[in-house]
């Protein structure tokens, strides 16, 4: 595999990539992803690609006001247009049950980020809210006819200015087992006042859109009370349960399929209006409906990452040792859903400090609810903390790596819990060595028109596992098949699970099949929170143990390999891990809650990393180019060196967007998104992405099943700070407002 | 919006096959390929020319299917991802270098890269080309990045894509 080190060197701690001779033949290797060939040939069928007999097409009509009451909808012209099947509005739509409130006992309740009763109400709660769906025989007809729908509104007063509404914020309450939003240890304010060195930064980050390349799309088909839904959801089970509840049918009558997903990043983790309204429209017109959302519709109806206002204050001795850490955040939520976010959690994990205070406030606006996006809270909160640490290193004249070594900790600074696994000094050593940190020279060196600078920051993301169910079957025909309703939005879950099965049962990799992406399969957790791989690895390992023991009990034929034994037995052998329904399912959930709470009291498990980068800042235009990047990571055991590196690289690339270009702009007067598309919202392009070196410790977490910790989110954390710290090194300017656009770099932007 | 004009038969040559379909003037090449010809390998990522997921080759040049009306391609040779394979070295290289994750942008990246390599062979410079008068522009990683920047990838598979394109360009195995 290519981990693209900036200087080629064998790293003893890098996981083996080929030629392994021990009994675990496949785990760890950089095996090519299984769905790669179908995807490069255009053969993989995404939801919008799937032919469907008798299909009709839906198109949304959006409200142009943040708060309003619909006085009347005139659909006559749209209905009269040839090819239009019907127009669904709150005047004629079937009723839906209201969404459930969140509960730990039913995690599918988390699928609902919005309380709006779409097309069941005359109330408009955010700009962009769908108020009608046109169903037509063709996509073009539906889109055109949507322009013929006339809606009269009574416009109501709305609160849409995040800054101006700052004073209406309420404090986020800390609940058990939820990510940290508040907490105190000691008297952080008094310690801050007494500290010889104080750093205080006020920072802001804007809203971000997930911008998965595949827009949201749903195909819904009702057969009586049986519902089949094709939808690229990150949470098949949550989506299925949510739809069953909203449409008043038994969950066993709902089937959700998501075999191929074109990216998600959190944006496909909840059930948004598009999914609900496709199902609603299909019920109304009694035909299959597909609604492929336009990029504008995705942006206006699927929540974004909250903008943040942050204050970070660090008190330290002159040798850099922390005395006090204060981290406060204000986030933006909605009057109709969304919620707080763990922006300050990073400050309760990274550094030892005798006094600590973190808190979060939430402003509720008349806007589309915010939602989780890759490393919610940690992606933006790490910008705050790691920028402040960089400033502290500068103020006490220490190398940023040395400052972090002096404040390293083996316990969580807030609760004093042990980390299950933390090797931050090793990561910084590995990363600095691969980057050549010690040889970087002074900041601000001039290279033609450009000022060169270097920066670093730590990466951190907590690790959790969910309950996961699988069925593992060894067939008399000589194959092993793992079935689970897991989602693969590009992480390579089928590839790594096949590697795990192959090793656990000592069978060739090409004999292992993995079936996923269908709610008819055993329940898997959603693909989110960096939990899926670890959770499914645990269930798969248990299934393999059971299968081995079943095979051993087959009698005389049990000699030799699992496949030989089953072949000699002449019948398939199948084992089940977990129960999807009934009392035993409930017991499983309670056991998971107990294990999670108990585990959290004993230790904190996390993925870690250290970023090192080089930037070149154009001294005349203020343009920042990232020219070099090295990331060293500890994600526990590495199942597939190639796909793991790609996950981490992907996080870093999204972090480059967060640092330099990504900013969702809302007109604060109206609550309307400005340019809800990919021409105005700038995700990194090829020219923005340098060669990114990924280096892995490959050291299993002792508390995690097979030592696996998730890798999907840790990569993006710390990236914003690493870039800003490098810009500081290059220009001497401490920039605290993201993204680092040329006007800000040149000091020309008016900042609040 | 004025009412749309009616459909008429349009003949396209796609992946070497002539097909005639009744298309409205407003139908994009992208929708014609996906909805009429059943060639769904070409993806709709934004439908407004920002993402490059719909890149196809028309008479050997890369174009955005969403910004091209189907009628504009009448009489032209259109090549989509389905017509590139089945075992083009670039496709194998993208898999090997893990130049994809979700795969949604991948068909557009592959078609765009093939068009880009042809442009490069024809001597076209780019914004980052230092010597505009040179007969042969070295196809460095920086050149590939610049020339491929019309194709967005949100999973962050850029490094693998560039490595794959570079490998194929250096081996001379691209058509």
PDB file of N, CA and C in Angstrom, chain B residues 105-156:
ATOM      1  N   UNK B 105     -18.285   9.830  -7.251  1.00  0.00           N
ATOM      2  CA  UNK B 105     -17.607  10.733  -8.190  1.00  0.00           C
ATOM      3  C   UNK B 105     -16.723   9.980  -9.158  1.00  0.00           C
ATOM      4  N   UNK B 106     -16.511   8.682  -8.907  1.00  0.00           N
ATOM      5  CA  UNK B 106     -15.470   7.922  -9.602  1.00  0.00           C
ATOM      6  C   UNK B 106     -15.659   7.835 -11.119  1.00  0.00           C
ATOM      7  N   UNK B 107     -16.863   7.501 -11.628  1.00  0.00           N
ATOM      8  CA  UNK B 107     -17.008   7.458 -13.088  1.00  0.00           C
ATOM      9  C   UNK B 107     -16.634   8.787 -13.735  1.00  0.00           C
ATOM     10  N   UNK B 108     -17.027   9.895 -13.127  1.00  0.00           N
ATOM     11  CA  UNK B 108     -16.676  11.215 -13.655  1.00  0.00           C
ATOM     12  C   UNK B 108     -15.180  11.455 -13.584  1.00  0.00           C
ATOM     13  N   UNK B 109     -14.560  11.022 -12.490  1.00  0.00           N
ATOM     14  CA  UNK B 109     -13.098  11.198 -12.354  1.00  0.00           C
ATOM     15  C   UNK B 109     -12.371  10.422 -13.454  1.00  0.00           C
ATOM     16  N   UNK B 110     -12.828   9.188 -13.705  1.00  0.00           N
ATOM     17  CA  UNK B 110     -12.157   8.346 -14.701  1.00  0.00           C
ATOM     18  C   UNK B 110     -12.319   8.957 -16.094  1.00  0.00           C
ATOM     19  N   UNK B 111     -13.556   9.343 -16.445  1.00  0.00           N
ATOM     20  CA  UNK B 111     -13.777   9.934 -17.772  1.00  0.00           C
ATOM     21  C   UNK B 111     -12.999  11.236 -17.910  1.00  0.00           C
ATOM     22  N   UNK B 112     -13.016  12.037 -16.854  1.00  0.00           N
ATOM     23  CA  UNK B 112     -12.302  13.311 -16.883  1.00  0.00           C
ATOM     24  C   UNK B 112     -10.807  13.092 -17.056  1.00  0.00           C
ATOM     25  N   UNK B 113     -10.275  12.090 -16.361  1.00  0.00           N
ATOM     26  CA  UNK B 113      -8.836  11.816 -16.449  1.00  0.00           C
ATOM     27  C   UNK B 113      -8.459  11.384 -17.861  1.00  0.00           C
ATOM     28  N   UNK B 114      -9.303  10.588 -18.498  1.00  0.00           N
ATOM     29  CA  UNK B 114      -8.992  10.153 -19.859  1.00  0.00           C
ATOM     30  C   UNK B 114      -9.005  11.345 -20.816  1.00  0.00           C
ATOM     31  N   UNK B 115      -9.992  12.229 -20.641  1.00  0.00           N
ATOM     32  CA  UNK B 115     -10.029  13.436 -21.467  1.00  0.00           C
ATOM     33  C   UNK B 115      -8.833  14.323 -21.188  1.00  0.00           C
ATOM     34  N   UNK B 116      -8.476  14.417 -19.923  1.00  0.00           N
ATOM     35  CA  UNK B 116      -7.347  15.256 -19.521  1.00  0.00           C
ATOM     36  C   UNK B 116      -6.037  14.727 -20.113  1.00  0.00           C
ATOM     37  N   UNK B 117      -5.868  13.404 -20.092  1.00  0.00           N
ATOM     38  CA  UNK B 117      -4.635  12.827 -20.639  1.00  0.00           C
ATOM     39  C   UNK B 117      -4.541  13.091 -22.144  1.00  0.00           C
ATOM     40  N   UNK B 118      -5.692  13.053 -22.806  1.00  0.00           N
ATOM     41  CA  UNK B 118      -5.684  13.364 -24.244  1.00  0.00           C
ATOM     42  C   UNK B 118      -5.332  14.831 -24.467  1.00  0.00           C
ATOM     43  N   UNK B 119      -5.876  15.705 -23.645  1.00  0.00           N
ATOM     44  CA  UNK B 119      -5.533  17.139 -23.746  1.00  0.00           C
ATOM     45  C   UNK B 119      -4.035  17.334 -23.534  1.00  0.00           C
ATOM     46  N   UNK B 120      -3.511  16.631 -22.576  1.00  0.00           N
ATOM     47  CA  UNK B 120      -2.082  16.767 -22.276  1.00  0.00           C
ATOM     48  C   UNK B 120      -1.229  16.258 -23.429  1.00  0.00           C
ATOM     49  N   UNK B 121      -1.646  15.120 -23.993  1.00  0.00           N
ATOM     50  CA  UNK B 121      -0.890  14.583 -25.150  1.00  0.00           C
ATOM     51  C   UNK B 121      -0.922  15.555 -26.316  1.00  0.00           C
ATOM     52  N   UNK B 122      -2.025  16.299 -26.405  1.00  0.00           N
ATOM     53  CA  UNK B 122      -2.135  17.270 -27.507  1.00  0.00           C
ATOM     54  C   UNK B 122      -1.370  18.564 -27.217  1.00  0.00           C
ATOM     55  N   UNK B 123      -0.735  18.617 -26.052  1.00  0.00           N
ATOM     56  CA  UNK B 123       0.126  19.757 -25.740  1.00  0.00           C
ATOM     57  C   UNK B 123      -0.541  20.903 -25.010  1.00  0.00           C
ATOM     58  N   UNK B 124      -1.755  20.695 -24.517  1.00  0.00           N
ATOM     59  CA  UNK B 124      -2.456  21.785 -23.828  1.00  0.00           C
ATOM     60  C   UNK B 124      -1.771  22.095 -22.498  1.00  0.00           C
ATOM     61  N   UNK B 125      -1.464  23.374 -22.246  1.00  0.00           N
ATOM     62  CA  UNK B 125      -0.889  23.739 -20.949  1.00  0.00           C
ATOM     63  C   UNK B 125      -1.988  23.925 -19.899  1.00  0.00           C
ATOM     64  N   UNK B 126      -1.596  24.131 -18.653  1.00  0.00           N
ATOM     65  CA  UNK B 126      -2.572  24.425 -17.597  1.00  0.00           C
ATOM     66  C   UNK B 126      -2.095  25.657 -16.837  1.00  0.00           C
ATOM     67  N   UNK B 127      -2.884  26.054 -15.849  1.00  0.00           N
ATOM     68  CA  UNK B 127      -2.537  27.232 -15.044  1.00  0.00           C
ATOM     69  C   UNK B 127      -1.176  27.094 -14.375  1.00  0.00           C
ATOM     70  N   UNK B 128      -0.795  25.869 -14.042  1.00  0.00           N
ATOM     71  CA  UNK B 128       0.464  25.693 -13.301  1.00  0.00           C
ATOM     72  C   UNK B 128       1.637  25.325 -14.209  1.00  0.00           C
ATOM     73  N   UNK B 129       1.410  25.289 -15.508  1.00  0.00           N
ATOM     74  CA  UNK B 129       2.505  24.984 -16.435  1.00  0.00           C
ATOM     75  C   UNK B 129       3.500  26.146 -16.435  1.00  0.00           C
ATOM     76  N   UNK B 130       4.760  25.810 -16.160  1.00  0.00           N
ATOM     77  CA  UNK B 130       5.742  26.894 -16.038  1.00  0.00           C
ATOM     78  C   UNK B 130       6.232  27.372 -17.388  1.00  0.00           C
ATOM     79  N   UNK B 131       6.507  26.436 -18.295  1.00  0.00           N
ATOM     80  CA  UNK B 131       7.026  26.833 -19.599  1.00  0.00           C
ATOM     81  C   UNK B 131       5.951  26.603 -20.657  1.00  0.00           C
ATOM     82  N   UNK B 132       5.247  27.684 -20.987  1.00  0.00           N
ATOM     83  CA  UNK B 132       4.129  27.559 -21.912  1.00  0.00           C
ATOM     84  C   UNK B 132       4.612  27.253 -23.332  1.00  0.00           C
ATOM     85  N   UNK B 133       5.866  27.506 -23.616  1.00  0.00           N
ATOM     86  CA  UNK B 133       6.368  27.292 -24.960  1.00  0.00           C
ATOM     87  C   UNK B 133       6.926  25.880 -25.154  1.00  0.00           C
ATOM     88  N   UNK B 134       7.021  25.130 -24.070  1.00  0.00           N
ATOM     89  CA  UNK B 134       7.626  23.798 -24.161  1.00  0.00           C
ATOM     90  C   UNK B 134       6.779  22.890 -25.062  1.00  0.00           C
ATOM     91  N   UNK B 135       7.457  22.005 -25.787  1.00  0.00           N
ATOM     92  CA  UNK B 135       6.741  21.067 -26.646  1.00  0.00           C
ATOM     93  C   UNK B 135       5.997  20.030 -25.817  1.00  0.00           C
ATOM     94  N   UNK B 136       6.670  19.540 -24.782  1.00  0.00           N
ATOM     95  CA  UNK B 136       6.050  18.513 -23.941  1.00  0.00           C
ATOM     96  C   UNK B 136       6.026  19.004 -22.492  1.00  0.00           C
ATOM     97  N   UNK B 137       4.846  19.080 -21.919  1.00  0.00           N
ATOM     98  CA  UNK B 137       4.712  19.513 -20.522  1.00  0.00           C
ATOM     99  C   UNK B 137       4.819  18.277 -19.633  1.00  0.00           C
ATOM    100  N   UNK B 138       5.760  18.268 -18.696  1.00  0.00           N
ATOM    101  CA  UNK B 138       5.829  17.095 -17.805  1.00  0.00           C
ATOM    102  C   UNK B 138       4.544  16.989 -16.972  1.00  0.00           C
ATOM    103  N   UNK B 139       3.988  15.788 -16.917  1.00  0.00           N
ATOM    104  CA  UNK B 139       2.719  15.613 -16.200  1.00  0.00           C
ATOM    105  C   UNK B 139       3.003  15.298 -14.734  1.00  0.00           C
ATOM    106  N   UNK B 140       3.354  16.343 -13.987  1.00  0.00           N
ATOM    107  CA  UNK B 140       3.650  16.181 -12.567  1.00  0.00           C
ATOM    108  C   UNK B 140       2.352  16.006 -11.770  1.00  0.00           C
ATOM    109  N   UNK B 141       2.491  15.689 -10.487  1.00  0.00           N
ATOM    110  CA  UNK B 141       1.298  15.604  -9.628  1.00  0.00           C
ATOM    111  C   UNK B 141       0.585  16.942  -9.578  1.00  0.00           C
ATOM    112  N   UNK B 142       1.356  18.027  -9.539  1.00  0.00           N
ATOM    113  CA  UNK B 142       0.745  19.357  -9.499  1.00  0.00           C
ATOM    114  C   UNK B 142      -0.077  19.613 -10.770  1.00  0.00           C
ATOM    115  N   UNK B 143       0.447  19.193 -11.918  1.00  0.00           N
ATOM    116  CA  UNK B 143      -0.295  19.342 -13.176  1.00  0.00           C
ATOM    117  C   UNK B 143      -1.584  18.520 -13.138  1.00  0.00           C
ATOM    118  N   UNK B 144      -1.474  17.286 -12.651  1.00  0.00           N
ATOM    119  CA  UNK B 144      -2.671  16.420 -12.605  1.00  0.00           C
ATOM    120  C   UNK B 144      -3.710  17.041 -11.684  1.00  0.00           C
ATOM    121  N   UNK B 145      -3.282  17.532 -10.526  1.00  0.00           N
ATOM    122  CA  UNK B 145      -4.224  18.134  -9.576  1.00  0.00           C
ATOM    123  C   UNK B 145      -4.940  19.316 -10.201  1.00  0.00           C
ATOM    124  N   UNK B 146      -4.168  20.182 -10.835  1.00  0.00           N
ATOM    125  CA  UNK B 146      -4.761  21.369 -11.449  1.00  0.00           C
ATOM    126  C   UNK B 146      -5.769  20.974 -12.520  1.00  0.00           C
ATOM    127  N   UNK B 147      -5.386  20.023 -13.364  1.00  0.00           N
ATOM    128  CA  UNK B 147      -6.221  19.653 -14.504  1.00  0.00           C
ATOM    129  C   UNK B 147      -7.426  18.815 -14.072  1.00  0.00           C
ATOM    130  N   UNK B 148      -7.385  18.247 -12.897  1.00  0.00           N
ATOM    131  CA  UNK B 148      -8.499  17.414 -12.424  1.00  0.00           C
ATOM    132  C   UNK B 148      -9.389  18.152 -11.422  1.00  0.00           C
ATOM    133  N   UNK B 149      -9.147  19.444 -11.235  1.00  0.00           N
ATOM    134  CA  UNK B 149      -9.853  20.152 -10.166  1.00  0.00           C
ATOM    135  C   UNK B 149     -11.325  20.413 -10.455  1.00  0.00           C
ATOM    136  N   UNK B 150     -11.776  20.114 -11.666  1.00  0.00           N
ATOM    137  CA  UNK B 150     -13.205  20.234 -11.934  1.00  0.00           C
ATOM    138  C   UNK B 150     -14.002  19.050 -11.453  1.00  0.00           C
ATOM    139  N   UNK B 151     -13.319  18.050 -10.918  1.00  0.00           N
ATOM    140  CA  UNK B 151     -14.007  16.855 -10.423  1.00  0.00           C
ATOM    141  C   UNK B 151     -13.862  16.781  -8.913  1.00  0.00           C
ATOM    142  N   UNK B 152     -14.946  17.093  -8.220  1.00  0.00           N
ATOM    143  CA  UNK B 152     -14.899  17.091  -6.758  1.00  0.00           C
ATOM    144  C   UNK B 152     -15.012  15.672  -6.213  1.00  0.00           C
ATOM    145  N   UNK B 153     -14.399  15.465  -5.049  1.00  0.00           N
ATOM    146  CA  UNK B 153     -14.509  14.198  -4.327  1.00  0.00           C
ATOM    147  C   UNK B 153     -14.662  14.556  -2.867  1.00  0.00           C
ATOM    148  N   UNK B 154     -15.764  14.168  -2.234  1.00  0.00           N
ATOM    149  CA  UNK B 154     -15.967  14.559  -0.847  1.00  0.00           C
ATOM    150  C   UNK B 154     -15.372  13.549   0.130  1.00  0.00           C
ATOM    151  N   UNK B 155     -15.118  12.344  -0.331  1.00  0.00           N
ATOM    152  CA  UNK B 155     -14.526  11.352   0.579  1.00  0.00           C
ATOM    153  C   UNK B 155     -13.042  11.635   0.810  1.00  0.00           C
ATOM    154  N   UNK B 156     -12.437  12.439  -0.056  1.00  0.00           N
ATOM    155  CA  UNK B 156     -11.016  12.752   0.135  1.00  0.00           C
ATOM    156  C   UNK B 156     -10.086  11.708  -0.450  1.00  0.00           C
TER     157      UNK B 156
END
